[in-house]
Amino acid sequence: HYGRDRVQDMVVSLPTMVEMSAGRFRSLDDMSMREIFLRLPDNMSSKDIQQLKTELSALNSYGFWWWDFNQRTQAIGKVTLVLDVFFLFCTVIAMALCFFSLLASMYSNVHEQSKEMGILRALGARRHLVTRVYVYEAIVLVLSSSIMGFVIGNVVSYTMTIQQVLFTQLPLQAVFPWLLFTSVVVLGIITGSASAYGPARSVVNKPTESVLRRMVT
């Protein structure tokens, strides 16, 4: 009954339940139980757990059945891992496609700004300094776009999670994909550096007078 106004579930001990029944139950034997949740100790060995499962399975003939929460969560964890790998693969493909687009854009941008690069070289700026400026520009461009996309996606996912909680009355929560975010940041730095380094080096490796001559002509 999660989420309803008048009826709310509450976890209490069995003696407290007897006291709250206002005389309906005189003892624990008068209470009918449909489900019992057992929380095992953390230091319980797998052999003892398997023995407990065997003993519980012997009660199936009395209409008693059980299920292991850890087995359910392990299955869900495997599905989540497969989905994470699939999304990571899609991210790598998307970043690879964006790399070629960014490479063409940075090549055009660098050659359009060869005038500024020639002036910097004439003022005494070293080749590595000029190259780093354009590499940093590409990295900032890629990371800002990636972070903006993650912010928008996180807001949308949080809104959809709230809607699911409202419709299904289940205590769901949105989880931020840290693995995917880290992968995008690392791939963004790599693709940004690779896309800007080649075009920038192709201009700064030329003699300064040839770059300025192109500016004049």
XYZ file of N, CA and C in Angstrom:
651
model
N 0.830 -1.201 0.000
C 0.000 0.000 0.000
C 0.876 1.268 0.000
N 2.012 1.165 -0.616
C 2.934 2.297 -0.593
C 2.348 3.470 -1.371
N 2.405 4.663 -0.781
C 1.984 5.864 -1.480
C 0.562 6.281 -1.230
N -0.242 5.454 -0.588
C -1.623 5.848 -0.317
C -1.685 6.690 0.947
N -2.759 7.475 1.043
C -2.854 8.431 2.147
C -3.345 7.772 3.432
N -4.346 6.910 3.343
C -4.989 6.390 4.542
C -4.392 5.067 5.007
N -3.871 4.281 4.102
C -3.342 2.966 4.452
C -1.851 2.963 4.193
N -1.082 2.706 5.214
C 0.369 2.651 5.101
C 0.880 1.386 5.781
N 1.821 0.715 5.138
C 2.454 -0.441 5.757
C 3.431 0.022 6.828
N 3.562 -0.785 7.869
C 4.467 -0.446 8.966
C 5.115 -1.734 9.458
N 6.411 -1.698 9.644
C 7.156 -2.861 10.101
C 7.290 -2.785 11.613
N 6.720 -3.784 12.303
C 6.804 -3.868 13.765
C 7.147 -5.309 14.131
N 7.564 -5.491 15.354
C 7.845 -6.832 15.848
C 6.535 -7.559 16.160
N 6.614 -8.890 16.280
C 5.412 -9.675 16.537
C 4.788 -9.354 17.894
N 5.554 -9.216 18.970
C 4.916 -8.809 20.249
C 4.248 -7.441 20.170
N 4.851 -6.515 19.415
C 4.219 -5.196 19.260
C 2.915 -5.320 18.487
N 2.870 -6.233 17.507
C 1.647 -6.446 16.750
C 0.536 -6.970 17.647
N 0.886 -7.843 18.578
C -0.119 -8.359 19.515
C -0.652 -7.238 20.396
N 0.223 -6.345 20.852
C -0.213 -5.232 21.691
C -1.069 -4.240 20.916
N -0.760 -4.041 19.637
C -1.516 -3.083 18.831
C -2.841 -3.640 18.324
N -3.064 -4.937 18.503
C -4.310 -5.530 18.003
C -5.515 -5.238 18.889
N -5.280 -4.597 20.032
C -6.374 -4.228 20.943
C -7.201 -5.436 21.368
N -6.523 -6.540 21.726
C -7.213 -7.728 22.208
C -7.644 -8.700 21.140
N -7.447 -8.374 19.882
C -7.833 -9.297 18.808
C -6.966 -10.539 18.832
N -5.686 -10.369 19.112
C -4.770 -11.492 19.237
C -4.278 -11.546 20.674
N -4.481 -12.692 21.302
C -4.017 -12.846 22.680
C -2.567 -13.307 22.755
N -2.124 -14.027 21.746
C -0.753 -14.515 21.706
C -0.325 -14.635 20.250
N 0.916 -15.033 20.062
C 1.420 -15.200 18.696
C 0.757 -16.357 17.972
N 0.253 -17.348 18.739
C -0.395 -18.503 18.104
C -1.707 -18.122 17.441
N -2.343 -17.033 17.874
C -3.617 -16.610 17.289
C -3.440 -15.847 15.978
N -2.214 -15.471 15.649
C -1.961 -14.673 14.453
C -1.758 -15.583 13.242
N -2.462 -15.256 12.164
C -2.285 -15.980 10.894
C -1.260 -15.221 10.049
N -0.260 -15.914 9.593
C 0.834 -15.300 8.829
C 0.802 -15.810 7.395
N 0.831 -14.893 6.476
C 0.855 -15.259 5.064
C 2.274 -15.274 4.507
N 3.093 -14.342 4.945
C 4.461 -14.261 4.470
C 5.393 -13.951 5.641
N 6.563 -14.535 5.614
C 7.595 -14.285 6.617
C 8.892 -13.970 5.892
N 9.510 -12.860 6.233
C 10.782 -12.460 5.647
C 11.891 -12.739 6.654
N 12.849 -13.527 6.233
C 13.974 -13.893 7.083
C 15.230 -13.178 6.595
N 15.867 -12.465 7.496
C 17.140 -11.830 7.183
C 18.250 -12.618 7.859
N 19.085 -13.234 7.043
C 20.145 -14.081 7.563
C 21.346 -13.238 7.976
N 22.131 -13.729 8.917
C 23.337 -12.984 9.316
C 24.327 -12.862 8.158
N 25.081 -11.791 8.155
C 26.050 -11.570 7.084
C 27.188 -12.578 7.110
N 27.525 -13.077 8.302
C 28.631 -14.025 8.421
C 28.189 -15.476 8.285
N 26.981 -15.716 7.841
C 26.477 -17.078 7.678
C 27.119 -17.704 6.446
N 27.631 -18.903 6.596
C 28.330 -19.570 5.505
C 27.348 -20.074 4.452
N 27.864 -20.310 3.265
C 27.024 -20.814 2.173
C 26.518 -22.221 2.466
N 27.299 -23.002 3.218
C 26.852 -24.355 3.578
C 25.634 -24.295 4.483
N 25.651 -23.395 5.462
C 24.498 -23.253 6.347
C 23.282 -22.721 5.597
N 23.506 -21.830 4.664
C 22.390 -21.304 3.870
C 21.764 -22.406 3.028
N 22.614 -23.252 2.417
C 22.092 -24.349 1.619
C 21.341 -25.357 2.476
N 21.811 -25.590 3.689
C 21.106 -26.491 4.593
C 19.741 -25.925 4.980
N 19.685 -24.613 5.206
C 18.408 -23.981 5.521
C 17.447 -24.083 4.339
N 17.943 -23.933 3.134
C 17.086 -24.070 1.954
C 16.543 -25.490 1.837
N 17.380 -26.462 2.150
C 16.941 -27.857 2.087
C 15.835 -28.133 3.093
N 15.994 -27.602 4.299
C 14.971 -27.793 5.323
C 13.672 -27.090 4.961
N 13.781 -25.912 4.347
C 12.568 -25.209 3.933
C 11.885 -25.907 2.766
N 12.672 -26.526 1.878
C 12.082 -27.241 0.745
C 11.290 -28.457 1.197
N 11.628 -29.007 2.366
C 10.894 -30.164 2.882
C 9.483 -29.805 3.301
N 9.205 -28.493 3.449
C 7.865 -28.050 3.858
C 6.957 -27.730 2.678
N 7.420 -28.003 1.456
C 6.605 -27.690 0.283
C 5.319 -28.508 0.235
N 5.356 -29.702 0.801
C 4.151 -30.546 0.795
C 3.037 -29.978 1.663
N 3.372 -29.058 2.558
C 2.372 -28.420 3.422
C 1.862 -27.093 2.839
N 2.168 -26.840 1.584
C 1.741 -25.593 0.964
C 2.659 -24.425 1.264
N 3.844 -24.752 1.716
C 4.815 -23.711 2.061
C 5.834 -23.610 0.939
N 6.083 -22.409 0.481
C 7.108 -22.200 -0.550
C 7.973 -21.013 -0.162
N 9.155 -20.963 -0.715
C 10.116 -19.922 -0.366
C 10.857 -19.484 -1.625
N 11.467 -18.344 -1.540
C 12.327 -17.854 -2.616
C 13.450 -17.017 -2.003
N 14.581 -17.037 -2.686
C 15.801 -16.382 -2.208
C 15.930 -15.015 -2.868
N 15.992 -13.987 -2.042
C 16.103 -12.621 -2.568
C 17.447 -12.404 -3.268
N 18.503 -13.011 -2.748
C 19.829 -12.829 -3.353
C 19.882 -13.406 -4.766
N 19.196 -14.522 -4.979
C 19.166 -15.089 -6.323
C 18.434 -14.170 -7.292
N 17.362 -13.565 -6.825
C 16.639 -12.619 -7.681
C 17.523 -11.415 -8.021
N 18.202 -10.890 -7.000
C 19.043 -9.714 -7.246
C 20.238 -10.053 -8.122
N 20.769 -11.274 -8.016
C 21.865 -11.670 -8.891
C 21.427 -11.730 -10.345
N 20.221 -12.241 -10.574
C 19.697 -12.278 -11.943
C 19.491 -10.866 -12.478
N 18.942 -9.989 -11.634
C 18.747 -8.598 -12.051
C 20.097 -7.926 -12.288
N 21.092 -8.253 -11.452
C 22.423 -7.683 -11.632
C 23.056 -8.103 -12.944
N 22.836 -9.351 -13.355
C 23.369 -9.807 -14.644
C 22.714 -9.065 -15.797
N 21.412 -8.874 -15.719
C 20.719 -8.126 -16.780
C 21.202 -6.673 -16.817
N 21.389 -6.086 -15.628
C 21.888 -4.715 -15.568
C 23.287 -4.604 -16.148
N 24.129 -5.598 -15.879
C 25.486 -5.590 -16.433
C 25.462 -5.681 -17.957
N 24.585 -6.531 -18.497
C 24.467 -6.647 -19.957
C 24.002 -5.328 -20.564
N 23.038 -4.675 -19.924
C 22.557 -3.383 -20.421
C 23.650 -2.316 -20.334
N 24.432 -2.331 -19.253
C 25.524 -1.365 -19.131
C 26.567 -1.559 -20.223
N 26.896 -2.813 -20.523
C 27.858 -3.086 -21.596
C 27.300 -2.651 -22.950
N 26.003 -2.889 -23.165
C 25.379 -2.482 -24.429
C 25.383 -0.962 -24.576
N 25.018 -0.244 -23.508
C 25.019 1.215 -23.562
C 26.437 1.764 -23.722
N 27.403 1.084 -23.103
C 28.796 1.511 -23.258
C 29.267 1.305 -24.692
N 28.865 0.203 -25.305
C 29.208 -0.040 -26.710
C 28.575 1.011 -27.617
N 27.321 1.344 -27.361
C 26.662 2.394 -28.153
C 27.349 3.742 -27.955
N 27.817 3.999 -26.735
C 28.523 5.252 -26.460
C 29.829 5.332 -27.232
N 30.562 4.225 -27.279
C 31.827 4.200 -28.027
C 31.572 4.434 -29.509
N 30.542 3.806 -30.060
C 30.211 4.013 -31.474
C 29.820 5.466 -31.727
N 29.011 6.032 -30.843
C 28.591 7.431 -31.011
C 29.777 8.385 -30.914
N 30.681 8.137 -29.963
C 31.857 8.990 -29.829
C 32.781 8.853 -31.030
N 32.855 7.652 -31.611
C 33.677 7.467 -32.810
C 33.108 8.257 -33.990
N 31.789 8.234 -34.140
C 31.167 9.009 -35.219
C 31.333 10.509 -34.983
N 31.192 10.918 -33.729
C 31.379 12.334 -33.409
C 32.825 12.773 -33.609
N 33.762 11.827 -33.478
C 35.169 12.165 -33.664
C 35.440 12.645 -35.084
N 34.886 11.952 -36.071
C 35.115 12.352 -37.462
C 34.453 13.702 -37.754
N 33.275 13.924 -37.196
C 32.633 15.224 -37.371
C 33.436 16.329 -36.703
N 33.930 16.054 -35.506
C 34.745 17.046 -34.802
C 36.074 17.270 -35.502
N 36.644 16.229 -36.093
C 37.902 16.369 -36.816
C 37.742 17.305 -38.013
N 36.638 17.140 -38.761
C 36.395 18.032 -39.894
C 36.153 19.468 -39.429
N 35.420 19.632 -38.320
C 35.149 20.973 -37.816
C 36.422 21.647 -37.310
N 37.253 20.897 -36.588
C 38.484 21.479 -36.066
C 39.474 21.776 -37.191
N 39.505 20.951 -38.219
C 40.387 21.221 -39.354
C 39.991 22.527 -40.039
N 38.677 22.713 -40.243
C 38.209 23.956 -40.850
C 38.442 25.142 -39.923
N 38.220 24.950 -38.612
C 38.393 26.037 -37.660
C 39.849 26.462 -37.549
N 40.746 25.501 -37.509
C 42.167 25.824 -37.374
C 42.672 26.571 -38.599
N 42.297 26.127 -39.777
C 42.778 26.792 -40.990
C 42.137 28.169 -41.165
N 40.929 28.357 -40.659
C 40.344 29.693 -40.694
C 41.040 30.627 -39.703
N 41.564 30.085 -38.627
C 42.250 30.885 -37.623
C 43.768 30.829 -37.771
N 44.235 30.433 -38.947
C 45.679 30.421 -39.173
C 46.283 31.828 -39.065
N 45.468 32.849 -39.279
C 45.931 34.230 -39.117
C 46.368 34.473 -37.662
N 45.498 34.117 -36.701
C 45.855 34.287 -35.299
C 47.052 33.430 -34.911
N 47.116 32.206 -35.455
C 48.233 31.331 -35.147
C 49.542 31.896 -35.679
N 49.498 32.491 -36.875
C 50.700 33.118 -37.430
C 51.148 34.318 -36.608
N 50.195 35.099 -36.120
C 50.546 36.258 -35.291
C 51.152 35.802 -33.971
N 50.585 34.754 -33.369
C 51.144 34.227 -32.124
C 52.557 33.698 -32.330
N 52.771 33.027 -33.443
C 54.118 32.528 -33.731
C 55.087 33.675 -33.964
N 54.615 34.754 -34.616
C 55.491 35.903 -34.858
C 55.816 36.641 -33.564
N 54.896 36.576 -32.581
C 55.156 37.219 -31.291
C 56.043 36.382 -30.383
N 56.379 35.180 -30.805
C 57.302 34.358 -30.032
C 56.682 33.172 -29.341
N 55.413 32.915 -29.578
C 54.774 31.753 -28.953
C 55.327 30.472 -29.558
N 55.578 29.494 -28.722
C 56.123 28.241 -29.208
C 55.031 27.381 -29.844
N 55.507 26.406 -30.623
C 54.561 25.558 -31.341
C 53.700 24.743 -30.377
N 54.307 24.221 -29.316
C 53.543 23.405 -28.365
C 52.478 24.233 -27.647
N 52.788 25.498 -27.375
C 51.809 26.355 -26.703
C 50.599 26.603 -27.591
N 50.859 26.928 -28.860
C 49.748 27.182 -29.796
C 48.927 25.913 -30.001
N 49.597 24.776 -30.076
C 48.882 23.510 -30.259
C 48.012 23.196 -29.052
N 48.542 23.435 -27.853
C 47.772 23.150 -26.641
C 46.524 24.022 -26.549
N 46.605 25.255 -27.041
C 45.436 26.138 -26.988
C 44.273 25.522 -27.753
N 44.528 25.004 -28.941
C 43.453 24.438 -29.753
C 43.039 23.059 -29.258
N 43.978 22.324 -28.667
C 43.600 21.042 -28.060
C 42.678 21.272 -26.868
N 43.008 22.249 -26.031
C 42.146 22.570 -24.890
C 40.781 23.062 -25.351
N 40.760 23.806 -26.437
C 39.479 24.289 -26.968
C 38.588 23.134 -27.388
N 39.177 22.135 -28.055
C 38.388 20.979 -28.489
C 37.920 20.158 -27.299
N 38.779 19.988 -26.286
C 38.391 19.217 -25.108
C 37.245 19.902 -24.363
N 37.341 21.210 -24.205
C 36.273 21.948 -23.519
C 34.968 21.846 -24.299
N 35.064 21.895 -25.629
C 33.863 21.791 -26.463
C 33.190 20.433 -26.286
N 33.986 19.361 -26.311
C 33.418 18.018 -26.193
C 32.867 17.781 -24.785
N 33.633 18.162 -23.758
C 33.187 17.901 -22.390
C 31.961 18.730 -22.015
N 31.918 19.972 -22.463
C 30.737 20.792 -22.163
C 29.488 20.220 -22.812
N 29.613 19.738 -24.040
C 28.456 19.116 -24.704
C 28.047 17.829 -24.002
N 29.036 17.030 -23.595
C 28.721 15.765 -22.922
C 28.055 16.006 -21.570
N 28.600 16.931 -20.801
C 28.026 17.217 -19.478
C 26.625 17.796 -19.617
N 26.428 18.654 -20.609
C 25.081 19.203 -20.829
C 24.097 18.095 -21.185
N 24.547 17.142 -22.025
C 23.673 16.017 -22.364
C 23.344 15.148 -21.158
N 24.342 14.929 -20.284
C 24.092 14.138 -19.081
C 23.137 14.859 -18.140
N 23.266 16.163 -18.022
C 22.369 16.918 -17.139
C 20.927 16.833 -17.645
N 20.761 17.027 -18.951
C 19.407 16.951 -19.526
C 18.835 15.543 -19.377
N 19.664 14.523 -19.661
C 19.200 13.147 -19.525
C 18.857 12.776 -18.094
N 19.650 13.290 -17.150
C 19.373 12.998 -15.746
C 18.080 13.653 -15.287
N 17.820 14.865 -15.745
C 16.573 15.543 -15.383
C 15.369 14.798 -15.963
N 15.504 14.356 -17.228
C 14.404 13.617 -17.860
C 14.165 12.280 -17.150
N 15.256 11.567 -16.824
C 15.102 10.278 -16.134
C 14.502 10.461 -14.746
N 14.894 11.522 -14.045
C 14.320 11.783 -12.723
C 12.827 12.091 -12.828
N 12.444 12.853 -13.860
C 11.027 13.163 -14.058
C 10.223 11.905 -14.383
N 10.785 11.041 -15.245
C 10.086 9.797 -15.584
C 10.002 8.866 -14.377
N 11.034 8.861 -13.531
C 10.989 8.026 -12.325
C 9.889 8.494 -11.386
N 9.745 9.802 -11.245
C 8.666 10.341 -10.402
C 7.299 9.946 -10.959
N 7.169 9.973 -12.275
C 5.905 9.551 -12.882
C 5.633 8.071 -12.630
N 6.679 7.229 -12.731
C 6.489 5.808 -12.466
C 6.105 5.564 -11.007
N 6.706 6.311 -10.089
C 6.329 6.190 -8.679
C 4.880 6.597 -8.475
N 4.449 7.634 -9.178
C 3.071 8.099 -9.045
C 2.076 7.094 -9.604
N 2.416 6.453 -10.727
C 1.470 5.545 -11.380
C 1.488 4.143 -10.764
N 2.686 3.642 -10.433
C 2.802 2.268 -9.938
C 2.798 2.162 -8.426
N 2.970 3.295 -7.712
C 3.004 3.291 -6.254
C 4.132 2.405 -5.720
N 5.268 2.421 -6.415
C 6.434 1.648 -5.996
C 7.565 2.597 -5.611
N 8.361 2.234 -4.613
C 9.465 3.112 -4.179
C 10.667 3.024 -5.110
N 10.549 3.563 -6.304
C 11.633 3.542 -7.276
C 12.532 4.761 -7.082
N 13.756 4.651 -7.558
C 14.679 5.770 -7.473
C 15.580 5.768 -8.705
N 15.954 6.959 -9.141
C 16.825 7.108 -10.304
C 18.276 6.930 -9.871
N 19.042 6.219 -10.687
C 20.447 5.938 -10.407
C 21.293 6.601 -11.490
N 22.284 7.366 -11.064
C 23.163 8.049 -12.019
C 24.179 7.056 -12.576
N 24.339 6.983 -13.899
C 25.282 6.020 -14.508
C 26.723 6.520 -14.436
N 27.372 6.263 -13.321
C 28.740 6.761 -13.135
C 29.718 6.116 -14.106
N 29.548 4.823 -14.402
C 30.448 4.150 -15.339
C 30.349 4.760 -16.729
N 29.129 4.999 -17.179
C 28.934 5.599 -18.491
C 29.438 7.039 -18.519
N 29.230 7.768 -17.435
C 29.699 9.156 -17.369
C 31.231 9.219 -17.416
N 31.888 8.341 -16.659
C 33.351 8.307 -16.677
C 33.876 7.934 -18.055
N 33.213 6.986 -18.710
C 33.646 6.578 -20.050
C 33.504 7.723 -21.045
N 32.415 8.462 -20.942
C 32.209 9.586 -21.860
C 33.253 10.673 -21.625
N 33.585 10.941 -20.366
C 34.593 11.962 -20.065
C 35.955 11.549 -20.621
N 36.335 10.294 -20.398
C 37.638 9.818 -20.891
C 37.671 9.827 -22.422
N 36.609 9.309 -23.048
C 36.560 9.308 -24.508
C 36.494 10.721 -25.067
N 35.837 11.641 -24.345
C 35.786 13.030 -24.795
C 37.153 13.684 -24.796
N 37.939 13.410 -23.758
C 39.301 13.966 -23.705
C 40.154 13.394 -24.830
N 40.015 12.083 -25.084
C 40.825 11.447 -26.131
C 40.438 11.960 -27.510
N 39.143 11.966 -27.803
C 38.695 12.409 -29.134
C 38.952 13.898 -29.354
N 38.767 14.699 -28.297
C 39.046 16.133 -28.429
C 40.509 16.408 -28.702
N 41.383 15.699 -28.004
C 42.814 15.899 -28.219
C 43.238 15.427 -29.607
N 42.719 14.259 -30.015
C 43.119 13.709 -31.313
C 42.590 14.542 -32.475
N 41.399 15.114 -32.326
C 40.810 15.878 -33.430
C 41.476 17.233 -33.620
N 42.034 17.810 -32.568
C 42.636 19.139 -32.689
C 44.144 19.100 -32.855
N 44.786 18.041 -32.425
C 46.250 18.005 -32.468
C 46.768 17.978 -33.901
N 46.185 17.130 -34.742
C 46.666 17.018 -36.120
C 46.533 18.307 -36.921
N 45.329 18.920 -36.996
C 45.199 20.183 -37.743
C 46.057 21.306 -37.184
N 46.172 21.395 -35.852
C 46.982 22.470 -35.278
C 48.462 22.286 -35.591
N 48.946 21.055 -35.514
C 50.353 20.811 -35.826
C 50.658 21.025 -37.295
N 49.665 20.765 -38.146
C 49.908 20.986 -39.579
C 50.107 22.459 -39.904
N 49.566 23.353 -39.085
C 49.725 24.793 -39.319
C 50.975 25.321 -38.618
N 51.191 24.943 -37.375
C 52.326 25.496 -36.630
C 53.658 24.951 -37.117
N 53.658 23.805 -37.801
C 54.915 23.267 -38.324
C 55.388 24.012 -39.568
N 54.496 24.775 -40.167
C 54.890 25.569 -41.332
C 55.689 26.790 -40.877
N 56.569 27.302 -41.712
C 57.298 28.538 -41.357
C 56.333 29.688 -41.119
N 56.692 30.540 -40.173
C 55.802 31.643 -39.798
C 55.564 32.586 -40.956
N 56.599 32.835 -41.769
C 56.433 33.776 -42.883
C 55.472 33.243 -43.935
N 55.426 31.899 -44.097
C 54.490 31.349 -45.082
C 53.047 31.476 -44.598
N 52.853 31.323 -43.298
C 51.504 31.503 -42.748
C 51.069 32.943 -42.866
N 51.956 33.900 -42.563
C 51.617 35.320 -42.677
C 51.459 35.718 -44.125
N 52.195 35.094 -45.020
C 52.048 35.412 -46.437
C 50.690 35.019 -46.949
N 50.171 33.904 -46.474
C 48.819 33.493 -46.836
C 47.787 34.465 -46.299
N 48.092 35.067 -45.138
C 47.157 36.035 -44.559
C 47.111 37.285 -45.399
N 48.262 37.706 -45.905
C 48.311 38.921 -46.708
C 47.659 38.727 -48.055
N 47.924 37.578 -48.651
C 47.369 37.309 -49.959
C 45.886 36.976 -49.876
